[in-house]
XYZ file of N, CA and C in Angstrom:
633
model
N 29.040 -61.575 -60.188
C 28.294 -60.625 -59.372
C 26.846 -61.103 -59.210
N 26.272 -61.680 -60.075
C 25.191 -62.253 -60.516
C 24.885 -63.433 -59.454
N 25.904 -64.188 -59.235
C 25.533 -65.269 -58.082
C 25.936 -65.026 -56.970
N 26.587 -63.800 -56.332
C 26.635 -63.324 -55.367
C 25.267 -62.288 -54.643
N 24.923 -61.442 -56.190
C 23.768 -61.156 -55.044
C 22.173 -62.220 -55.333
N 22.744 -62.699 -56.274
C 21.443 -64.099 -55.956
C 21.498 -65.040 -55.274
N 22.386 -65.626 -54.619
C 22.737 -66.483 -53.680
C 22.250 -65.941 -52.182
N 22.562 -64.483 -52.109
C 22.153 -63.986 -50.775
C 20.825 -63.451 -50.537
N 20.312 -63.135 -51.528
C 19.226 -62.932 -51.600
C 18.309 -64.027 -51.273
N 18.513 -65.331 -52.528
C 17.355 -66.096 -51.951
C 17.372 -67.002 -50.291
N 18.888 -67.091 -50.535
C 19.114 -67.044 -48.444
C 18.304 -66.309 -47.627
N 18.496 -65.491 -47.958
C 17.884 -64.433 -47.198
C 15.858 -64.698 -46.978
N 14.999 -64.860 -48.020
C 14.129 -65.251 -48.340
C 13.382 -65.667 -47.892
N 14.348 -67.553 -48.438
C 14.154 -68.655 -47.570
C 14.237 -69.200 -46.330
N 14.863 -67.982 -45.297
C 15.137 -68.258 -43.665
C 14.025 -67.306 -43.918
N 13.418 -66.478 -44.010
C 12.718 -65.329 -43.382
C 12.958 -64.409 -42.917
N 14.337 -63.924 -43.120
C 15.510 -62.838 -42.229
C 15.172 -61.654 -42.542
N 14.855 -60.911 -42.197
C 14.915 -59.590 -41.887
C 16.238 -58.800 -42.303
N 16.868 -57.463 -42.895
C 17.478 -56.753 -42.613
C 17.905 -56.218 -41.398
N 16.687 -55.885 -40.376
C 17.262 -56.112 -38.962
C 17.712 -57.149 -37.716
N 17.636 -58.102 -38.499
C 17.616 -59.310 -37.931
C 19.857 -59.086 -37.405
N 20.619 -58.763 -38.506
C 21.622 -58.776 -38.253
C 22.540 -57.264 -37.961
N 23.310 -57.545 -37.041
C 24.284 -56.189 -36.936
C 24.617 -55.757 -37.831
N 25.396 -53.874 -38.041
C 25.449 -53.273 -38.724
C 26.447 -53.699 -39.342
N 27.560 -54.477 -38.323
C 28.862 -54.869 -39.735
C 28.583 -55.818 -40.657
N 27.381 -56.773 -40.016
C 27.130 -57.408 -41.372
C 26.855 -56.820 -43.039
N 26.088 -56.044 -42.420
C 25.869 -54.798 -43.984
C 26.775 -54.540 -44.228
N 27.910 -53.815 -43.689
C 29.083 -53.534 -44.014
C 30.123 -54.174 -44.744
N 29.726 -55.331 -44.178
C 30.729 -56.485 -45.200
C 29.761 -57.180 -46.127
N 28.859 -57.031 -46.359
C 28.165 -57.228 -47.640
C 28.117 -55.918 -48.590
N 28.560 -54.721 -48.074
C 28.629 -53.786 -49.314
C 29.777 -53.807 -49.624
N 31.004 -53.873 -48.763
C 31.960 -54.058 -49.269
C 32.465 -54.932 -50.255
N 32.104 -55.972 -49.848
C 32.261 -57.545 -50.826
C 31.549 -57.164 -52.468
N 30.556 -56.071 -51.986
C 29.967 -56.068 -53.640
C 30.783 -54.726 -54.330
N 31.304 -54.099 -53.108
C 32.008 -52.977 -54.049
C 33.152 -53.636 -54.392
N 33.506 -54.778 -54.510
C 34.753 -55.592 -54.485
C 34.338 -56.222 -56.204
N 33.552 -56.774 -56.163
C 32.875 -57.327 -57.473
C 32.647 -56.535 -58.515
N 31.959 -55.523 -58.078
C 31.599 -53.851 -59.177
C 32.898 -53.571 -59.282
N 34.063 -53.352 -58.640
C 35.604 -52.268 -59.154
C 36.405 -53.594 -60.448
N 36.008 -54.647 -59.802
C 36.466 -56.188 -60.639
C 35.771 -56.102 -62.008
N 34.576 -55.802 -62.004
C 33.838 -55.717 -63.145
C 34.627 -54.176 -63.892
N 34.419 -53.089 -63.137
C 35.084 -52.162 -63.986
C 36.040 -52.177 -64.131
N 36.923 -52.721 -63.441
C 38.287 -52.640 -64.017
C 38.426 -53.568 -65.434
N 37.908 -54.814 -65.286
C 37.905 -55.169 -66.790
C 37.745 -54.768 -67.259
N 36.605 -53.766 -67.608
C 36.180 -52.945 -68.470
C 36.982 -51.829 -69.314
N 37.259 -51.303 -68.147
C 38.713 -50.469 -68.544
C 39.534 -50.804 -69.059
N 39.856 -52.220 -68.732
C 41.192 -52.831 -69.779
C 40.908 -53.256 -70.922
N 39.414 -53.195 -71.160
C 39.067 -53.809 -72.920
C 38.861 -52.268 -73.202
N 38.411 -51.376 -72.763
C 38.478 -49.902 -73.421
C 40.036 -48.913 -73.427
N 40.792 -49.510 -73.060
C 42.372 -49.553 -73.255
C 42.413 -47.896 -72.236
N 42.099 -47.944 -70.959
C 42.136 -46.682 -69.788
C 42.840 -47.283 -69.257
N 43.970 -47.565 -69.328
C 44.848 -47.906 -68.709
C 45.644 -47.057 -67.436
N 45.443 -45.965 -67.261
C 45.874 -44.586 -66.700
C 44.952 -44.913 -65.847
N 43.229 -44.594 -65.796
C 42.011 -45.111 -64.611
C 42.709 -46.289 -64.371
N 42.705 -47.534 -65.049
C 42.686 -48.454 -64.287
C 43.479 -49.038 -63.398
N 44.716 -47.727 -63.411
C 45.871 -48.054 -62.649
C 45.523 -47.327 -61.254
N 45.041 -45.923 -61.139
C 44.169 -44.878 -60.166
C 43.553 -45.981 -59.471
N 42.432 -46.221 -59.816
C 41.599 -47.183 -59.398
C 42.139 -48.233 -59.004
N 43.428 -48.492 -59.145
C 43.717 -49.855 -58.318
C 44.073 -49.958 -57.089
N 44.502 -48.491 -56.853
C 44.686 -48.083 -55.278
C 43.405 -48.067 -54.323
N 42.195 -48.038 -55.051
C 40.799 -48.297 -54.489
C 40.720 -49.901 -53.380
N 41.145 -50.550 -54.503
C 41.195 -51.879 -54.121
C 41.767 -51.798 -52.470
N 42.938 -51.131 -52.305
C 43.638 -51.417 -50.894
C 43.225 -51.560 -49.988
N 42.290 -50.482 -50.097
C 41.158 -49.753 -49.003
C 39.668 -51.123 -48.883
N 39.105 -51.247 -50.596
C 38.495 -52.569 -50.093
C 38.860 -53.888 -49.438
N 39.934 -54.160 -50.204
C 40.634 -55.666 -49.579
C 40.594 -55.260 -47.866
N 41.101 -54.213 -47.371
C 41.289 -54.146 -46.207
C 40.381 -54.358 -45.595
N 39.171 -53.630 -45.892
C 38.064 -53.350 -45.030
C 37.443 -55.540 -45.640
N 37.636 -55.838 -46.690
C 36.850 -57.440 -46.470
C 38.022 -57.914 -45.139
N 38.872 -58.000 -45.612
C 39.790 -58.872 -44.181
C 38.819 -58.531 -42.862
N 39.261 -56.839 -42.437
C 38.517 -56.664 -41.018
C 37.429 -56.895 -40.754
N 36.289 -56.818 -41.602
C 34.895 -57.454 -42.317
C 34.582 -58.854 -41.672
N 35.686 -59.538 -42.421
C 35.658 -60.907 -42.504
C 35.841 -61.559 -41.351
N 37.280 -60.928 -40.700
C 36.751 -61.773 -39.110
C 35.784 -61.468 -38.347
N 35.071 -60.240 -38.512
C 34.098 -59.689 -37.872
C 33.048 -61.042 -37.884
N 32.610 -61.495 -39.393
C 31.745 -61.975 -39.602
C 31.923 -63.298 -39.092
N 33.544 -64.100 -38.950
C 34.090 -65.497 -38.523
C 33.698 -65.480 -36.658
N 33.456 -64.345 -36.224
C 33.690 -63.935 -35.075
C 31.303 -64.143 -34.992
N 30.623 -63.502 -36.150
C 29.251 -63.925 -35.885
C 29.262 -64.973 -35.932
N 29.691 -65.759 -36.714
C 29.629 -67.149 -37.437
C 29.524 -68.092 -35.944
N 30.729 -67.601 -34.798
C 31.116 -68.893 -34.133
C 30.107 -68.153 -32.712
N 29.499 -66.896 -32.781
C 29.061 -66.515 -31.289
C 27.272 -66.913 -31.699
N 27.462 -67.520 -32.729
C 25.947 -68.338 -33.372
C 25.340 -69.580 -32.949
N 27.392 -70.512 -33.327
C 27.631 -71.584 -33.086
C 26.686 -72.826 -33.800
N 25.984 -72.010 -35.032
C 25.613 -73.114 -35.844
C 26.565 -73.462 -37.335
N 26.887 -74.416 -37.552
C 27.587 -75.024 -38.733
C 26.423 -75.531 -40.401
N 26.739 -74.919 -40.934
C 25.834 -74.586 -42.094
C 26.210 -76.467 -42.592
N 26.894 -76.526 -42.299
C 27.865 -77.821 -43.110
C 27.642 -79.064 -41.818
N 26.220 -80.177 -42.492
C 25.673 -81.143 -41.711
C 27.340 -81.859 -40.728
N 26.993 -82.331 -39.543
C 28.081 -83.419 -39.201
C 29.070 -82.869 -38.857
N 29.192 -81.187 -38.339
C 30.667 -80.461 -38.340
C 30.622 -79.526 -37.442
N 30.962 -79.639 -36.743
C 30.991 -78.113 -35.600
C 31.605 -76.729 -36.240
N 30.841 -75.662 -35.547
C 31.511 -74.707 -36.048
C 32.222 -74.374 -35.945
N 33.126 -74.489 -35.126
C 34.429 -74.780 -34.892
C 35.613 -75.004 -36.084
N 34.982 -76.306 -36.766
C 35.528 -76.639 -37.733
C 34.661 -76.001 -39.208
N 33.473 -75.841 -39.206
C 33.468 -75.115 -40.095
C 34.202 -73.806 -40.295
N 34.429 -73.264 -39.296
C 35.170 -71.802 -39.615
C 36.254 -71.848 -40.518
N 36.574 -73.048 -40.455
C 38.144 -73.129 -41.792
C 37.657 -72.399 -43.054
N 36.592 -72.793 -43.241
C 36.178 -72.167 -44.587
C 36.340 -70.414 -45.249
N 35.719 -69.981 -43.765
C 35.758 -68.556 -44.133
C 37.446 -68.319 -43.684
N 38.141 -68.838 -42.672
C 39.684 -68.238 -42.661
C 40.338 -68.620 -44.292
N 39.847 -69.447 -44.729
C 40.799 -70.036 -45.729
C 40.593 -68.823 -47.246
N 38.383 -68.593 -47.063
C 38.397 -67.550 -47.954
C 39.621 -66.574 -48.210
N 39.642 -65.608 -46.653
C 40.260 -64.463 -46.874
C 41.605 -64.640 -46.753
N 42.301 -66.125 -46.464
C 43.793 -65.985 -47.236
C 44.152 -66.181 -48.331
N 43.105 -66.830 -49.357
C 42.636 -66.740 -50.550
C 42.778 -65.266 -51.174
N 41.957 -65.101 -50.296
C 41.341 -63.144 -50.862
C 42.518 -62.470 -50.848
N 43.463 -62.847 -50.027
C 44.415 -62.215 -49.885
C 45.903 -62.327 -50.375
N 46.107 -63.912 -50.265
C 47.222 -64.072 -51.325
C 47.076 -63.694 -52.396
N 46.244 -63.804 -53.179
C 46.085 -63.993 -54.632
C 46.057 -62.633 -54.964
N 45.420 -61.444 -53.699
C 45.252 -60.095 -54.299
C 46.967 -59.738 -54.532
N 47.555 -60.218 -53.114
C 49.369 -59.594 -52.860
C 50.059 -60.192 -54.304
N 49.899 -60.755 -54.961
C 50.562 -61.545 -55.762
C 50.045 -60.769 -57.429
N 49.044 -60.340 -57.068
C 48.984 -59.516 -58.266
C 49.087 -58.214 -58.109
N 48.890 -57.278 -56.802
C 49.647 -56.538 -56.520
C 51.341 -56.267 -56.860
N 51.682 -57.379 -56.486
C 53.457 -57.313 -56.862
C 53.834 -57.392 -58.023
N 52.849 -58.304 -59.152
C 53.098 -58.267 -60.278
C 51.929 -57.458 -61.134
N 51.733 -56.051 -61.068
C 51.051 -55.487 -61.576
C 51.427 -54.829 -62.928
N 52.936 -55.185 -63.424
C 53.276 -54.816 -64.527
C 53.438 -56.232 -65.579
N 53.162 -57.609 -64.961
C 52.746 -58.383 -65.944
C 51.079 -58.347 -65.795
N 50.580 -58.116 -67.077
C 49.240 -58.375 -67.511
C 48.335 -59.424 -67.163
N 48.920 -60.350 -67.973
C 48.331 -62.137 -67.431
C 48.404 -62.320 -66.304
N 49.337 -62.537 -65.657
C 49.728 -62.826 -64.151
C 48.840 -61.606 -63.158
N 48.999 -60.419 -63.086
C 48.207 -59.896 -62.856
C 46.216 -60.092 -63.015
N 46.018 -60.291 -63.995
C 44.797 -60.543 -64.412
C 44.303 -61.553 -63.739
N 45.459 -62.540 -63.895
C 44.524 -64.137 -63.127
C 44.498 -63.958 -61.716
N 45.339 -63.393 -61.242
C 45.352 -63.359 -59.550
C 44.074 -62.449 -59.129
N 43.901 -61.409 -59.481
C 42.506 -60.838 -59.278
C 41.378 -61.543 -59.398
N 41.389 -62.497 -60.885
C 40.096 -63.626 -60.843
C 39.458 -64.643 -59.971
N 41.369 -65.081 -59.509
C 41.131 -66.360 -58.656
C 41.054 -65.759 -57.120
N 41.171 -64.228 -56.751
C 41.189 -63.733 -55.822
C 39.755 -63.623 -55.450
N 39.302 -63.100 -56.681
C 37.670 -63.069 -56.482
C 36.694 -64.443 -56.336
N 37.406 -65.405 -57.259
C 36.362 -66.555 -57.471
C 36.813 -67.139 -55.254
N 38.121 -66.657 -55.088
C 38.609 -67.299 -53.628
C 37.154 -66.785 -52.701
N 36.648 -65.854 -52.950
C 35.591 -65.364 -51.523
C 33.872 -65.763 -52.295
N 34.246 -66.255 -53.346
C 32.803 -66.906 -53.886
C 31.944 -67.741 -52.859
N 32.745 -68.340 -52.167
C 32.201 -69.651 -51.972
C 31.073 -68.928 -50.625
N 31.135 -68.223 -49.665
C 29.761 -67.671 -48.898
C 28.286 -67.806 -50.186
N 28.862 -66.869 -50.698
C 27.360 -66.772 -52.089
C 26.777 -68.597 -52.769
N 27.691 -68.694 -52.965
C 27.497 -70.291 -53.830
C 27.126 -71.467 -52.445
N 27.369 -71.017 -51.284
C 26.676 -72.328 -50.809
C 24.917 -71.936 -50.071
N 24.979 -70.934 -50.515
C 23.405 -70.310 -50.270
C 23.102 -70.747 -51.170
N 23.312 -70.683 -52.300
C 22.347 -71.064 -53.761
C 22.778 -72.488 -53.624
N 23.517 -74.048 -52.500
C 23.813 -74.718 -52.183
C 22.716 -75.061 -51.820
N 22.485 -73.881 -50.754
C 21.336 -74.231 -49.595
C 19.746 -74.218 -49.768
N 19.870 -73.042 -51.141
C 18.281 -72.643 -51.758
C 17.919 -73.898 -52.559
N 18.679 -74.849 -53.147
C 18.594 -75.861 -54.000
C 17.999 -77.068 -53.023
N 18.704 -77.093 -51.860
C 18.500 -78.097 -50.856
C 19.637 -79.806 -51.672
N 20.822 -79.068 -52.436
C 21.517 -79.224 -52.997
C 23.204 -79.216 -52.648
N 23.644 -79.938 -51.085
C 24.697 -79.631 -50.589
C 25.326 -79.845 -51.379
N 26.066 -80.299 -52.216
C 27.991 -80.557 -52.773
C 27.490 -79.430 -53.907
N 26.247 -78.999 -54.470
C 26.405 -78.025 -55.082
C 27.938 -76.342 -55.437
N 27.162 -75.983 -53.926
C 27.701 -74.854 -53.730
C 29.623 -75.173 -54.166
N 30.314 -76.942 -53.412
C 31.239 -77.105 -54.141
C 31.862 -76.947 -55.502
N 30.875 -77.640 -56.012
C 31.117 -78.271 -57.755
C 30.935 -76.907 -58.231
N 30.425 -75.557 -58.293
C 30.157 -74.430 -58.667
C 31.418 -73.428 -58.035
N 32.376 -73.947 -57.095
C 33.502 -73.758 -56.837
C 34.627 -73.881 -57.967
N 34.510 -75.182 -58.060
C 35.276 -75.715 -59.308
C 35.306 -75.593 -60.543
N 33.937 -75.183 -60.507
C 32.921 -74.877 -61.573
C 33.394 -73.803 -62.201
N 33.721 -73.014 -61.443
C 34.716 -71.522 -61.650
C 35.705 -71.219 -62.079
N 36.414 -71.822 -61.235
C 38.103 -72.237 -61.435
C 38.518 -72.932 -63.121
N 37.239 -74.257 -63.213
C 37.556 -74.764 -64.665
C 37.066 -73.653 -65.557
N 36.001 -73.002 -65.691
C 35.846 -71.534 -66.318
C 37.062 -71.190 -66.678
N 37.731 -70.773 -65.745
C 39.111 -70.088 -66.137
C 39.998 -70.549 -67.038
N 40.312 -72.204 -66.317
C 41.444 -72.956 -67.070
C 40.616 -73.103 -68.227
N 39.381 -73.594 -69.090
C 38.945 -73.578 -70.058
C 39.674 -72.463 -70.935
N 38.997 -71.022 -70.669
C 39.494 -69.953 -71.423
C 40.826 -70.091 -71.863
N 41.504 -70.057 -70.867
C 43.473 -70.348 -70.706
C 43.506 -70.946 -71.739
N 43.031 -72.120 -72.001
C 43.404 -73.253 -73.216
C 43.421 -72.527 -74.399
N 41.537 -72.161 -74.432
C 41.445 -71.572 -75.737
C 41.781 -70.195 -75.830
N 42.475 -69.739 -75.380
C 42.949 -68.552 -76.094
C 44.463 -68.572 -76.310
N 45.197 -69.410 -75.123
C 46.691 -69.301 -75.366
C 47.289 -70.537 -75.780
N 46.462 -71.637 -75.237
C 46.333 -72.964 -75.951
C 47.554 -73.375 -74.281
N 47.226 -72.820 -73.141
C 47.942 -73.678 -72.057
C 47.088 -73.334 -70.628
N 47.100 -73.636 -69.690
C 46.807 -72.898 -68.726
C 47.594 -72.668 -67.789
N 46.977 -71.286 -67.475
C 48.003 -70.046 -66.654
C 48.387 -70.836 -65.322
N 49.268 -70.856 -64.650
C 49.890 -70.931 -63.513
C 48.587 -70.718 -62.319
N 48.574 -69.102 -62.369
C 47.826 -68.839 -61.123
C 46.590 -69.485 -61.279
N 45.830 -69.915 -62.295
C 44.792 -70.996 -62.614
C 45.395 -72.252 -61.713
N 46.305 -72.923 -61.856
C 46.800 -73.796 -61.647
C 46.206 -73.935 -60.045
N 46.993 -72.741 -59.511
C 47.198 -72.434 -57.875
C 45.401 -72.230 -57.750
N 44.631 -71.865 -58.317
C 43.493 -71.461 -57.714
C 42.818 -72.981 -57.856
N 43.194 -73.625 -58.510
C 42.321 -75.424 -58.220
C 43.038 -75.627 -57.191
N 44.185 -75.885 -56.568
C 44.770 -76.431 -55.932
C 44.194 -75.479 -54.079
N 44.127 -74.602 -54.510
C 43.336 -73.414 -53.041
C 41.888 -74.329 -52.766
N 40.926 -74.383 -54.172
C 39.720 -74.685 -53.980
C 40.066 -76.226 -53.304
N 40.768 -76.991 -53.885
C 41.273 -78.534 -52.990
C 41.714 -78.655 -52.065
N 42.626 -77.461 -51.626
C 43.429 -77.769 -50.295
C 42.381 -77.378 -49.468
N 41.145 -75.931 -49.585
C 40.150 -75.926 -49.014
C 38.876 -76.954 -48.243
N 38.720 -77.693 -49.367
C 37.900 -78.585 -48.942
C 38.944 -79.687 -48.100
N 39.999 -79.996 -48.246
C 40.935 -80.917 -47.507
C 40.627 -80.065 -46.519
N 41.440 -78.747 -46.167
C 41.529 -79.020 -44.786
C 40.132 -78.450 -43.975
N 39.042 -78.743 -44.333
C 37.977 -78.944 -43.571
C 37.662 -79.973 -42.612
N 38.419 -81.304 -43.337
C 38.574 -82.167 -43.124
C 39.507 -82.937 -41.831
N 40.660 -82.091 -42.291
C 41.948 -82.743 -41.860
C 42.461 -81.349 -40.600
N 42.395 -80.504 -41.109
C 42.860 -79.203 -39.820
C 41.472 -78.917 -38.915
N 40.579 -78.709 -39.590
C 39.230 -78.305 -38.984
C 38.467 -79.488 -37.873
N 39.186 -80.489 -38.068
C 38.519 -81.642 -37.163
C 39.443 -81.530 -36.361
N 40.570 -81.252 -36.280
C 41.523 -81.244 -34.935
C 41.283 -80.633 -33.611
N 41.755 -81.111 -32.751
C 41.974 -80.176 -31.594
C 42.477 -79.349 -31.097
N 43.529 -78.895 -31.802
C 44.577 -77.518 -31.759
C 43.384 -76.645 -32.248
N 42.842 -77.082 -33.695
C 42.282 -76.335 -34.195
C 41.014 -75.712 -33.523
N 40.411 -76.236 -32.688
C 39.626 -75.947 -31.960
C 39.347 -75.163 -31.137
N 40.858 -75.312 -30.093
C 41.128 -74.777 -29.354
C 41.621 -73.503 -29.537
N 41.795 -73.348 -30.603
C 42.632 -72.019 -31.404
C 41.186 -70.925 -31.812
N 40.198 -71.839 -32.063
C 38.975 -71.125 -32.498
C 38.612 -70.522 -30.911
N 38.110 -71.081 -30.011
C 37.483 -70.861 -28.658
C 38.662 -70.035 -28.207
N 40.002 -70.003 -27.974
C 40.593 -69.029 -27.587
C 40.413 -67.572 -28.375
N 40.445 -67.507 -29.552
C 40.483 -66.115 -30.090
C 39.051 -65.640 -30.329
N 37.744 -65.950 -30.529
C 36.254 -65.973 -30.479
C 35.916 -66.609 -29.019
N 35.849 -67.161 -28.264
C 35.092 -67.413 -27.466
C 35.061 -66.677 -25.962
């Protein structure tokens, strides 16, 4: 939560931006995204204070957030490209947009998957983590950008993900599966920036549905 609202903040800062500078859904999907982080934070909480009863109530909260980041989110893929600047040197925005579509299928597999398995614990647990660490990456390449520090905002990607698998080790002495899948999201991410996002389908797929 901590490098989400410090990342946007000193973004914010360092351009000189204004609060009115952007439309109202932008706010919107920045409160949402943090009421997304705060229910993540309490719900852990709840599960080390053994409320298991809240923390099941409260998980129906989530539906309503996840939903509103998705609709949020293209809102914001939709500012991103009527901007038409690419945060990411050497890349059209075009092709940067992979990033944020890839977030929220991130955001979103990983939530459905612990959704379905909400009566295993672990499995449950990690999919929420790697669901959350999945929409990190907006926040982390601002504190990318405040550094004047590009592959940063990456390696603090990964940076995350090994967080996880670390713990995994030392506590169960293996690492979890959905750990597994969340390095392999953060890799296939940066691949297909590369490899889908430079295409011309892909392009054309952007300018038809935004342009």
């Amino acid at each position: 939560m901590a490098l989400a609202i410090g990342g946007f903040t000193v973004a914010t800062i360092l351009r000189g931006n204004s609060p009115l500078d952007f439309p109202l859904y932008v706010h919107l999907h920045g409160f949402i995204y943090l009421s997304w982080l705060a229910l993540f934070v309490f719900q852990a909480n709840l599960i080390g204070q053994k409320s298991y009863r809240l923390h099941r109530r409260l998980g129906y909260l989530s539906v309503l957030i996840v939903s509103g980041m998705i609709i949020t989110g293209v809102m914001m893929i939709n500012f991103a490209y009527q901007r038409g600047i690419s945060p990411i040197p050497n890349t059209t925005v075009q092709q940067f947009l992979v990033y944020p579509a890839m977030d929220l299928v991130g955001l979103l597999g990983f939530y459905l998957i612990g959704v379905i398995n909400k009566h295993k614990a672990e499995l449950h647990k990690h999919c929420m983590l790697i669901a959350t660490i999945a929409i990190m990456d907006p926040a982390l390449g601002r504190i990318a950008e405040a550094s004047h520090i590009p592959p940063l905002g990456l390696l603090l990607h990964f940076g995350l993900v090994g967080l996880v698998m670390r713990h995994d080790r030392n506590t169960t002495g293996a690492i979890h599966i959905i750990s597994w899948l969340g390095l392999l999201f953060v890799l296939v991410r940066v691949i297909s920036l590369f490899t889908v996002g430079a295409t011309e389908a892909w392009e054309t797929m952007i300018n038809q549905l935004f342009g």
